XYZ file of C-alpha atoms in Angstrom:
583
model
C -56.404 14.076 118.373
C -58.498 17.157 119.132
C -61.010 16.111 116.481
C -61.429 12.747 118.214
C -61.968 14.474 121.528
C -64.570 16.884 120.153
C -66.349 14.056 118.336
C -66.467 12.050 121.520
C -67.862 15.046 123.363
C -70.599 15.468 120.782
C -71.582 11.834 121.175
C -71.570 12.225 124.964
C -73.891 15.215 124.605
C -76.360 13.200 122.545
C -76.362 10.517 125.209
C -77.688 13.009 127.727
C -80.316 14.542 125.451
C -82.743 11.624 125.457
C -86.112 12.143 127.095
C -87.262 9.476 129.470
C -90.459 7.952 130.256
C -94.042 7.476 129.456
C -94.627 8.758 126.114
C -94.899 6.881 122.963
C -91.245 5.847 122.137
C -90.042 5.447 118.524
C -87.526 3.045 117.002
C -85.260 6.011 116.213
C -84.728 6.489 119.949
C -83.429 2.932 120.157
C -80.860 3.618 117.441
C -79.782 6.834 119.140
C -79.264 5.026 122.449
C -76.991 2.454 120.811
C -75.061 5.124 118.878
C -74.647 7.484 121.823
C -73.319 4.775 124.155
C -70.314 3.941 121.961
C -67.804 6.834 122.431
C -64.280 6.154 123.675
C -64.280 6.243 127.474
C -61.016 8.215 127.753
C -62.666 11.537 127.030
C -65.520 11.506 129.456
C -65.878 13.769 132.434
C -64.303 11.357 134.897
C -60.981 11.579 133.035
C -60.956 15.341 133.345
C -61.728 14.946 137.044
C -58.792 12.537 137.378
C -56.538 15.056 135.671
C -57.801 17.729 138.068
C -57.054 15.622 141.162
C -53.637 14.733 139.755
C -52.885 18.432 139.292
C -53.851 19.066 142.924
C -51.167 16.541 143.885
C -48.712 18.264 141.526
C -49.432 21.664 143.093
C -48.782 20.310 146.590
C -45.281 19.021 145.691
C -43.595 22.469 145.466
C -45.415 23.593 148.611
C -44.063 20.608 150.549
C -40.543 21.006 149.143
C -40.375 24.709 149.988
C -41.823 24.090 153.445
C -39.156 21.478 154.206
C -36.478 23.807 152.850
C -37.710 26.721 154.983
C -37.913 24.818 158.281
C -34.175 24.254 158.237
C -33.458 21.094 156.280
C -31.430 22.985 153.711
C -28.821 20.242 153.925
C -31.386 17.951 152.258
C -32.808 20.155 149.466
C -31.099 22.880 147.447
C -27.662 22.148 148.881
C -25.694 22.786 145.714
C -27.774 25.414 143.904
C -30.299 27.079 146.241
C -31.331 29.663 143.654
C -31.936 27.013 140.989
C -33.916 24.990 143.520
C -36.179 27.925 144.390
C -36.637 28.894 140.739
C -37.504 25.347 139.654
C -39.925 24.843 142.555
C -41.499 28.277 141.994
C -41.972 27.713 138.272
C -43.376 24.258 139.065
C -45.985 25.850 141.357
C -46.804 28.465 138.695
C -47.270 25.753 136.078
C -49.651 23.902 138.406
C -51.770 27.049 138.826
C -51.902 27.654 135.065
C -52.813 23.986 134.520
C -55.980 24.474 136.585
C -57.180 27.064 134.064
C -56.661 24.699 131.138
C -58.384 21.819 132.926
C -61.490 23.840 133.763
C -61.620 25.301 130.245
C -60.837 21.877 128.704
C -58.602 23.630 126.220
C -56.376 22.328 124.720
C -57.589 18.751 124.481
C -57.152 16.098 127.161
C -54.225 14.250 125.572
C -52.240 17.432 124.955
C -52.684 18.644 128.525
C -51.723 15.280 130.033
C -48.538 15.151 127.946
C -47.631 18.728 128.890
C -48.178 17.964 132.587
C -45.955 14.877 132.438
C -43.143 16.702 130.644
C -43.377 19.543 133.169
C -43.069 17.016 136.013
C -39.900 15.635 134.459
C -38.388 19.073 133.777
C -38.989 20.755 137.125
C -38.392 17.724 139.357
C -35.115 16.843 137.596
C -33.980 20.489 137.951
C -34.862 20.410 141.663
C -33.060 17.079 141.980
C -29.954 18.516 140.277
C -29.997 21.561 142.588
C -30.248 19.247 145.611
C -27.264 17.039 144.835
C -28.575 14.585 142.280
C -30.084 11.147 142.666
C -29.159 10.924 146.348
C -31.639 13.712 147.256
C -34.601 11.360 146.747
C -36.567 13.854 144.613
C -36.414 11.373 141.747
C -38.852 9.166 143.655
C -41.487 11.922 143.366
C -41.155 11.574 139.612
C -41.962 7.867 140.007
C -45.356 8.744 141.515
C -45.997 11.288 138.753
C -45.153 8.700 136.084
C -47.552 6.176 137.639
C -50.377 8.706 137.852
C -49.945 9.834 134.256
C -49.901 6.237 133.026
C -53.144 5.406 134.858
C -54.944 8.530 133.678
C -53.916 7.948 130.061
C -55.183 4.356 130.241
C -51.682 3.182 129.301
C -51.534 4.802 125.864
C -48.489 7.085 126.476
C -46.935 5.298 129.467
C -43.754 4.094 127.720
C -43.152 7.568 126.334
C -43.439 9.117 129.806
C -41.136 6.436 131.290
C -38.568 6.942 128.523
C -38.519 10.732 128.953
C -38.138 10.393 132.728
C -35.353 7.828 132.384
C -33.435 9.930 129.849
C -33.750 12.993 132.057
C -32.471 11.183 135.182
C -29.612 9.490 133.311
C -28.763 12.739 131.525
C -28.589 14.634 134.831
C -26.294 11.958 136.281
C -24.083 11.983 133.160
C -23.752 15.774 133.343
C -22.859 15.548 137.033
C -20.142 12.952 136.375
C -18.697 14.461 133.181
C -18.974 18.183 133.924
C -18.962 18.407 137.701
C -16.759 15.435 138.574
C -19.430 13.531 140.474
C -19.159 9.908 141.573
C -19.900 7.423 138.801
C -21.192 4.906 141.366
C -24.501 6.782 141.414
C -25.155 5.562 137.864
C -26.408 2.356 139.485
C -29.053 4.268 141.455
C -30.057 6.231 138.355
C -30.337 3.008 136.362
C -32.440 1.350 139.057
C -34.718 4.396 139.210
C -35.110 4.306 135.411
C -35.987 0.607 135.594
C -38.538 1.580 138.236
C -40.093 4.055 135.808
C -40.541 1.345 133.163
C -41.738 -1.218 135.707
C -44.318 1.275 136.930
C -45.372 1.877 133.336
C -45.922 -1.833 132.673
C -47.852 -2.303 135.933
C -49.966 0.724 135.079
C -50.522 -0.751 131.629
C -51.955 -3.939 133.111
C -54.168 -1.976 135.486
C -55.271 0.321 132.667
C -56.177 -2.606 130.417
C -58.224 -4.136 133.212
C -59.948 -0.804 133.859
C -60.678 -0.291 130.159
C -62.052 -3.834 129.801
C -64.234 -3.364 132.882
C -65.489 -0.030 131.612
C -66.240 -1.399 128.148
C -68.121 -4.292 129.710
C -70.100 -1.916 131.917
C -70.752 0.312 128.915
C -71.971 -2.633 126.845
C -74.189 -3.725 129.700
C -75.576 -0.202 129.816
C -76.282 -0.268 126.079
C -77.964 -3.664 126.363
C -80.011 -2.482 129.323
C -81.059 0.710 127.533
C -81.987 -1.231 124.388
C -83.883 -3.829 126.403
C -85.746 -1.117 128.276
C -86.643 0.594 125.001
C -87.773 -2.679 123.411
C -89.907 -3.439 126.468
C -91.449 0.013 126.243
C -92.248 -0.479 122.555
C -93.790 -3.891 123.232
C -95.878 -2.566 126.112
C -97.154 0.339 124.030
C -98.175 -2.046 121.239
C -100.096 -4.460 123.474
C -103.858 -4.782 123.091
C -104.290 -5.011 126.867
C -103.673 -2.125 129.227
C -100.421 -2.332 131.207
C -99.572 -0.515 134.450
C -96.187 -0.931 136.152
C -96.226 0.059 139.844
C -93.475 0.021 142.461
C -93.620 -0.968 146.124
C -95.013 2.481 147.067
C -97.851 2.230 144.565
C -96.284 4.781 142.196
C -97.021 4.304 138.504
C -93.681 3.796 136.769
C -95.002 2.984 133.300
C -98.353 2.984 131.534
C -99.314 2.304 127.930
C -101.851 4.076 125.743
C -104.364 1.230 125.996
C -104.399 1.502 129.798
C -104.992 5.253 129.512
C -107.969 4.554 127.255
C -109.416 1.847 129.515
C -109.076 4.100 132.564
C -111.102 6.896 131.025
C -108.694 8.657 128.684
C -107.065 10.921 131.293
C -103.404 11.528 130.579
C -100.853 10.598 133.237
C -99.335 13.711 134.872
C -95.736 14.620 134.122
C -94.758 13.916 137.718
C -94.960 10.389 139.075
C -98.547 9.647 140.080
C -99.750 7.100 142.591
C -102.177 4.407 141.539
C -104.756 5.430 144.136
C -104.813 9.004 142.786
C -104.884 8.104 139.102
C -107.139 5.008 139.138
C -108.877 4.510 142.522
C -110.926 1.498 141.380
C -107.830 -0.300 140.110
C -105.946 0.630 143.297
C -108.725 -0.890 145.404
C -108.663 -4.114 143.385
C -104.853 -4.181 143.603
C -105.010 -3.779 147.392
C -107.444 -6.727 147.632
C -105.081 -8.810 145.532
C -102.143 -7.894 147.793
C -104.097 -9.085 150.834
C -105.133 -12.343 149.155
C -103.461 -13.140 145.804
C -105.596 -16.278 145.387
C -108.953 -14.490 145.657
C -110.648 -13.788 142.287
C -111.059 -10.134 141.334
C -114.396 -8.985 139.980
C -114.393 -6.977 136.718
C -114.533 -3.209 137.122
C -117.162 -1.015 135.460
C -115.072 1.785 133.940
C -116.712 4.816 132.280
C -116.053 5.516 128.606
C -115.625 8.858 126.897
C -118.095 9.678 124.099
C -119.616 6.194 124.183
C -122.700 4.974 126.036
C -122.520 2.570 128.955
C -119.596 1.462 131.115
C -116.815 -0.843 129.970
C -116.156 -4.090 131.851
C -112.435 -4.276 132.644
C -110.708 -7.275 134.238
C -107.744 -6.524 136.531
C -104.895 -9.064 136.622
C -101.854 -8.139 138.767
C -98.605 -10.081 138.296
C -95.806 -9.725 140.899
C -92.338 -8.646 139.753
C -89.156 -9.572 141.595
C -90.838 -11.938 144.033
C -94.060 -11.651 145.985
C -92.383 -9.740 148.827
C -90.952 -6.949 146.654
C -94.257 -5.090 146.358
C -93.658 -4.325 142.673
C -96.166 -5.567 140.118
C -97.381 -5.339 136.548
C -101.148 -4.809 136.363
C -102.839 -6.007 133.173
C -106.194 -4.468 132.234
C -108.324 -6.547 129.863
C -111.389 -5.214 128.077
C -113.929 -7.998 128.600
C -116.349 -6.498 126.111
C -113.675 -6.772 123.412
C -112.965 -10.393 124.329
C -116.662 -11.220 124.347
C -117.118 -9.427 121.048
C -114.283 -11.422 119.489
C -115.809 -14.695 120.675
C -119.197 -13.609 119.384
C -117.676 -12.631 116.057
C -116.087 -16.056 115.662
C -119.401 -17.723 116.361
C -121.308 -15.429 114.035
C -118.706 -15.799 111.281
C -119.076 -19.570 111.367
C -122.844 -19.228 111.382
C -122.679 -16.756 108.507
C -120.662 -19.142 106.341
C -123.113 -21.922 107.085
C -126.179 -19.838 106.255
C -124.552 -18.568 103.051
C -124.085 -22.130 101.842
C -127.644 -22.979 102.786
C -128.932 -19.860 101.014
C -127.280 -20.935 97.776
C -128.969 -24.328 98.029
C -132.388 -22.829 98.854
C -132.421 -20.157 96.180
C -133.251 -22.316 93.147
C -135.989 -24.466 94.769
C -137.482 -21.325 96.297
C -137.660 -19.653 92.899
C -139.462 -22.709 91.513
C -142.000 -22.667 94.373
C -142.640 -18.953 93.937
C -143.052 -19.307 90.171
C -145.470 -22.240 90.578
C -147.502 -20.263 93.120
C -147.820 -17.330 90.748
C -149.017 -19.676 87.981
C -151.641 -21.219 90.272
C -152.843 -17.764 91.306
C -153.455 -16.918 87.655
C -155.832 -19.863 87.131
C -159.534 -18.974 87.179
C -160.613 -22.287 88.714
C -158.988 -21.571 92.100
C -161.511 -21.195 94.909
C -161.398 -18.438 97.502
C -159.802 -20.820 100.012
C -157.195 -21.891 97.480
C -156.444 -18.264 96.638
C -155.913 -17.449 100.327
C -153.593 -20.434 100.753
C -151.667 -19.512 97.625
C -151.268 -15.960 98.935
C -149.864 -17.344 102.191
C -147.382 -19.431 100.187
C -146.457 -16.429 98.061
C -145.930 -14.143 101.086
C -143.741 -16.649 102.873
C -141.666 -17.419 99.793
C -141.042 -13.685 99.420
C -140.028 -13.513 103.080
C -137.645 -16.440 102.677
C -136.286 -14.929 99.469
C -135.634 -11.707 101.376
C -133.670 -13.684 103.957
C -131.670 -15.345 101.190
C -130.867 -11.963 99.641
C -129.724 -10.613 103.027
C -127.499 -13.636 103.593
C -125.971 -13.295 100.139
C -125.195 -9.651 100.874
C -123.050 -10.826 103.768
C -120.802 -12.654 101.334
C -120.220 -9.380 99.486
C -119.413 -7.290 102.578
C -115.660 -7.598 101.954
C -116.022 -5.730 98.650
C -115.538 -2.323 100.197
C -115.023 0.846 98.159
C -114.484 3.517 100.764
C -114.896 7.174 99.957
C -115.136 10.442 101.820
C -118.742 10.997 102.882
C -119.721 14.435 104.196
C -122.279 13.697 106.878
C -124.115 17.026 106.677
C -125.070 16.630 103.016
C -125.419 12.841 103.147
C -127.823 12.734 106.097
C -130.001 15.500 104.656
C -130.352 13.559 101.382
C -130.884 10.278 103.226
C -133.680 11.772 105.351
C -135.561 12.956 102.239
C -135.169 9.585 100.483
C -136.194 7.615 103.560
C -139.333 9.654 104.233
C -140.339 9.505 100.567
C -139.834 5.731 100.231
C -141.521 4.927 103.536
C -144.333 7.376 102.724
C -144.090 9.262 105.992
C -144.093 12.955 106.796
C -140.730 14.733 106.595
C -141.056 15.796 110.235
C -140.919 12.200 111.504
C -137.163 11.914 110.907
C -135.039 14.793 112.161
C -131.318 15.148 111.394
C -128.901 16.946 113.708
C -125.193 17.425 113.047
C -123.297 18.582 116.125
C -119.731 19.927 116.001
C -118.641 18.307 119.282
C -119.113 14.944 120.963
C -122.124 15.868 123.097
C -124.821 13.532 124.318
C -127.861 13.743 122.021
C -130.006 14.636 125.047
C -127.786 17.663 125.716
C -130.189 20.065 124.026
C -127.691 21.644 121.637
C -129.475 23.336 118.735
C -129.382 21.399 115.479
C -127.146 22.804 112.775
C -125.342 21.444 109.751
C -121.567 21.038 109.892
C -120.241 20.479 106.408
C -116.737 19.725 107.709
C -117.813 16.517 109.479
C -116.808 13.697 107.114
C -116.029 9.978 107.411
C -114.484 7.166 105.375
C -117.232 4.715 104.372
C -118.548 2.759 101.416
C -121.600 4.835 100.484
C -123.739 1.816 99.538
C -122.847 0.096 102.810
C -123.637 3.244 104.779
C -127.009 3.389 103.025
C -127.818 -0.192 104.050
C -126.771 0.421 107.654
C -128.803 3.617 107.955
C -131.867 2.109 106.251
C -131.837 -0.882 108.610
C -131.469 1.296 111.713
C -134.092 3.833 110.659
C -136.598 1.149 109.614
C -136.240 -0.424 113.048
C -136.729 2.994 114.648
C -139.804 3.659 112.491
C -141.263 0.233 113.263
C -140.932 0.616 117.032
C -141.405 4.399 117.367
C -144.621 6.398 117.639
C -144.241 7.768 114.085
C -144.942 11.326 115.184
C -142.966 14.512 114.586
C -139.369 13.938 115.699
C -139.970 10.265 116.517
C -136.691 9.386 114.792
C -133.585 11.457 115.470
C -130.345 10.977 113.559
C -127.552 12.817 115.384
C -124.041 13.099 113.893
C -121.345 14.321 116.268
C -117.589 14.661 116.151
C -115.430 12.461 118.351
C -113.660 13.996 121.325
C -111.194 13.018 124.027
C -109.366 9.734 123.456
C -111.288 9.205 120.170
C -110.558 12.622 118.678
C -108.708 11.182 115.701
C -111.232 8.407 115.084
C -113.942 10.243 113.169
C -117.558 10.696 114.162
C -120.568 9.107 115.833
C -123.982 8.715 114.234
C -126.794 8.103 116.749
C -130.163 6.751 115.614
C -132.736 7.407 118.355
C -136.440 6.598 118.485
C -139.200 7.394 120.987
C -140.441 3.825 121.252
C -140.907 1.782 124.440
C -137.278 0.634 124.414
C -135.722 -2.810 124.202
C -136.473 -5.250 127.063
C -133.322 -6.105 129.064
C -133.658 -9.833 128.348
C -133.682 -9.141 124.598
C -130.731 -6.718 124.453
C -127.926 -9.360 124.405
C -129.493 -10.992 121.312
C -130.062 -7.882 119.210
C -127.159 -8.482 116.828
C -127.559 -12.242 116.514
C -128.637 -13.505 113.076
C -132.264 -14.605 112.633
C -133.332 -13.045 115.916
C -136.418 -10.893 115.462
C -139.311 -9.631 117.568
C -141.536 -9.107 114.512
C -143.131 -12.008 112.667
C -142.574 -10.409 109.277
C -138.882 -9.668 109.924
C -135.919 -11.696 108.729
C -133.805 -11.223 111.848
C -130.802 -10.226 109.744
C -131.106 -6.436 109.634
C -129.026 -5.513 112.685
C -126.619 -8.389 112.128
C -126.007 -7.249 108.543
C -125.674 -3.620 109.666
C -122.957 -4.493 112.181
C -121.096 -6.681 109.658
C -121.099 -3.889 107.065
C -119.966 -1.373 109.680
C -117.021 -3.534 110.724
C -116.092 -4.126 107.082
C -115.609 -0.343 106.866
C -113.578 -0.126 110.069
C -116.552 1.191 112.050
C -118.476 -0.129 115.057
C -122.201 -0.384 115.708
C -123.354 -0.542 119.317
C -126.608 -0.483 121.230
C -126.813 1.876 124.218
C -128.181 -0.265 127.017
C -130.500 1.481 129.437
C -133.956 3.038 129.676
C -135.726 4.643 126.682
C -135.180 6.305 124.302
C -133.652 3.519 122.224
C -130.319 4.490 120.717
C -127.937 2.773 118.291
C -124.507 4.383 117.772
C -122.401 4.009 114.623
C -118.754 5.028 115.205
C -117.052 5.799 111.869
C -113.427 6.529 110.993
C -112.396 10.048 110.100
C -111.914 11.037 106.485
C -108.325 11.342 105.329
């Protein structure tokens, strides 16, 4: 029995060890909640408290009996054996005092103590009853209350045993009185009725105990279900792509997921409960407008981003919880740029498949045209005008062939062979190759590798950081960097430092996401009306361009789990490639 008690206590302890709240919950916590909520209810703290209160009642019995005896009603108590009466009552009081020590120490176990208390009630009360003249003294009725209390505390498990011991003791005392002391046998009827009362009390207590146990098990199961449901909800909220804020009627943030933290600037929620107006003033203002007029549309919020250029457009969508009048709400935060990017990607993917099919159909006829043009150029009878026209045909067929080759590369973008690329060594080699192939001075392209996520305009001295590495297909990274740097060379002033390639480590909310590579030029910048079309296929501002360079660069970046973005704003022009960390 003691092993069961100690096991139950250990499970109770685990139930109280869980940590609440806003972190990132794991599925193991859910299993621990279900396991810790299952221990038998009889060994919890409330049962020890019940035993304590019952012992207070037990300790008052001898005090009351002695008080009545002292005030002069000696004809009622202790009439036959005053010394035995005082000894039994005194020992009963001493037992009650010792029982307090065992209850507070919880040693021995609960079941053992309850049984000892019940047997002590029977022993000392029957002795006091015998010293006071037997069943007619009325002390046996006190044992009835003790039997009922013990049965309720034990949840009915030992009730018949307690009733049987009490009945045997009362009947035994009456038998001794009749056989040894010559008492009246008519009192056997009273003893029998009192014994029946003990058993009747036991059965009533059994029914009440069963009802209490069933109610407690139901409440316990409801608690388990509620804890599991709360944990499941927390897991779902943390896994959502949209930001989620749960606020109460006072505007206090009760729950927030990692996506909401990111959308609100990457600042961690304090350990104490924070108010919405303190943590996210812009969201609090939009929420207040919604509370005044739930039907009015809410304008997207421009939220700053850590380590990335430009603000993020975030839509705020509050949803009331528990009725409109409760004041509680769930606030959803949606990244509009992500939604727009997804829509754009769907459109561009469809366009890419279409152009790939067209490219396959064009390739063979284009090769025939180009070959025929070259043959005509080799003839000596062609006039100067014919030669110029043939050169125009040849140049345009080469341009179209270049477009076809770019489109066909898109079909191979899913063939990714990622490897660890150290940016310090890679960018130094790339700069030499680029300057040599483009036949420009080595000072035109300058490489900087910064250890921290600092803005490229921050003025930090350039230095190599060999530890900065990313996961990327090297051939894909070459194509992306060549496209970006060719654009920068085409639109820049082509002087010393006209092109800057800055590699920097992520920081803040993106610390585990790798590194940024900025390609910056000193050109006139991109006109605002052109910026939304930069990554669309076949859009170009140069007659000799294919319009696929930036589109292909972004597709290859995304195939490697990276992102390519343009930093909107005044010059200098900057494109940012965000790569995943190595390892």
